[in-house]
Amino acid sequence: MIKDITPGTEEELMKGPAAAYVGIDPTGDSLHIGHLVSIMILKHFQACGHKPYCLVGGATGMIGDPSMKRQERNLLDEATLSHNVACIKAQLGKFLDFDSDAPNKAELVNNYDWMKDYTFINFTRDIGKLITVNYMMSKDSVKKRLSRDSSEGMSFTEFSYQLLQGYDFLYLYEHNDVKMQLGGADQWGNITTGVEMIRKVLDKQAFALTCPLITKADGGKFGKTEKGNIWLDPARTSPYQFYQFWLNVSDSDAERYIKIFTLLDRAAIEAAVEEQNADPGRRPLQKLLAKEVTIMVHGQEEYDKAVAASQMLFGKSTGEDLRRLDERTLLDVFDGVPTFEVAADKLPCGILDFLAAETGIYASKGEAKRAIQGNGFSLNKDKFTDIGGEVKASDVIDGKYILCQKGKKDYYLVIVK
């Protein structure tokens, strides 16, 4: 989990409890799994007795960090930022202890609190003079942006970002005795600017530790799917979709991710890797990874629901199991299957008419009849064997859906309107 580390960091941590912080810009009202790496490092720190600080960038979020970004971010207003900060704190509480009486309980700070009354003149006089333009220009995040087409250049607003982040580190060192900053590898330049600032102003040593930027084995961007980011907010990414993301990572990615995104010990991970190598088709490593991360983020109950939902397509689920699914999960599970619409006043409807005339699931009533007689058709996950039977209003799930299944794999979702 460690990419870069400043000299003396390990020795400092071995002296006893230390305080360290991670900065998060509240550009949205939910964290996504890209944030999880630095959060997991904070979680490890707290478990080892150190005190974690989460700095939510109410001030810097108004500007946007240029590190590794191709374009400047849209600026957010104060009301949006306040909403985002509140949502992010609630999510962080799932990973870190903010509420106990422990001396190393986590703290949430917002740099807007110390930046809002700092005038531009005072900031440039006090802070701007500490760091040379040459030093700032040497940072990779700046060089990469400036080396591109001039139309994509870099505004002064973004150029000044590293001074603001550096000042955050200086402020927390002075006021909270936070001697270390943690972050992703793309933050190294900004973090070391803070280390330099502390050296010049306080004549003291500060420390930095970054974790690697997580990628997929195929070179694709971690945490991105066709539908976008994998969010921690269940309203944005359902627990079922979240579980499926981890369940479907490649074998090589699963072996890396389980070391980063879970708190399993070495022995448990090595045993799971051995099990995976012995029978990759069963995907024990992915199942363990998906279980650990889903429970950590969404809890045991949502994990159990996600597993049950996953059985819908491939397992021996029943109509009772199907009816337990909430609408969002049901639509997630059967996303992409063919759909038909039927008017509610058509029910009750003879099964053969329903399958051949009202929906077209079968090409003809004869074909539907043969399928039913051959035990090859299910309605709402239960075998339907009566060719003279009806589809009734009581068969409609959530007042809207009927699930039809031909054979083992062909599903159709009928929407009753």
PDB file of C-alpha atoms in Angstrom, residues 25 63-73 140-142 144-145 148 153-155 157-162 165 186-187 190:
ATOM      1  CA  ASP A  25     -12.032  17.492  -1.928  1.00  0.00           C
ATOM      2  CA  ILE A  63     -10.746  25.531  -6.734  1.00  0.00           C
ATOM      3  CA  GLY A  64     -10.035  21.920  -7.656  1.00  0.00           C
ATOM      4  CA  ASP A  65      -6.760  20.022  -7.564  1.00  0.00           C
ATOM      5  CA  PRO A  66      -5.010  20.004 -10.970  1.00  0.00           C
ATOM      6  CA  SER A  67      -3.008  16.853 -10.193  1.00  0.00           C
ATOM      7  CA  MET A  68      -3.238  14.455 -13.146  1.00  0.00           C
ATOM      8  CA  LYS A  69      -6.365  16.206 -14.464  1.00  0.00           C
ATOM      9  CA  ARG A  70      -6.629  17.147 -18.126  1.00  0.00           C
ATOM     10  CA  GLN A  71      -9.041  20.001 -17.579  1.00  0.00           C
ATOM     11  CA  GLU A  72      -9.936  22.494 -14.891  1.00  0.00           C
ATOM     12  CA  ARG A  73     -12.873  21.511 -12.682  1.00  0.00           C
ATOM     13  CA  ASP A 140       4.967  16.671 -12.076  1.00  0.00           C
ATOM     14  CA  SER A 141       1.339  17.773 -11.785  1.00  0.00           C
ATOM     15  CA  VAL A 142       2.311  21.243 -13.035  1.00  0.00           C
ATOM     16  CA  LYS A 144       2.343  17.694 -17.267  1.00  0.00           C
ATOM     17  CA  ARG A 145      -0.339  20.336 -17.583  1.00  0.00           C
ATOM     18  CA  ARG A 148       0.175  20.135 -23.203  1.00  0.00           C
ATOM     19  CA  GLY A 153      -3.001  25.355 -20.030  1.00  0.00           C
ATOM     20  CA  MET A 154      -3.250  26.037 -16.332  1.00  0.00           C
ATOM     21  CA  SER A 155      -4.964  28.924 -14.612  1.00  0.00           C
ATOM     22  CA  THR A 157      -6.162  29.397  -9.567  1.00  0.00           C
ATOM     23  CA  GLU A 158      -5.006  25.835 -10.160  1.00  0.00           C
ATOM     24  CA  PHE A 159      -1.334  26.765 -10.031  1.00  0.00           C
ATOM     25  CA  SER A 160      -1.871  28.155  -6.523  1.00  0.00           C
ATOM     26  CA  TYR A 161      -3.492  24.917  -5.330  1.00  0.00           C
ATOM     27  CA  GLN A 162      -0.277  23.408  -3.997  1.00  0.00           C
ATOM     28  CA  GLN A 165      -2.677  22.358   0.318  1.00  0.00           C
ATOM     29  CA  ASP A 186      -0.577  11.823  -7.551  1.00  0.00           C
ATOM     30  CA  GLN A 187      -0.501  13.962  -4.374  1.00  0.00           C
ATOM     31  CA  ASN A 190       1.416  18.840  -3.159  1.00  0.00           C
TER      32      ASN A 190
END
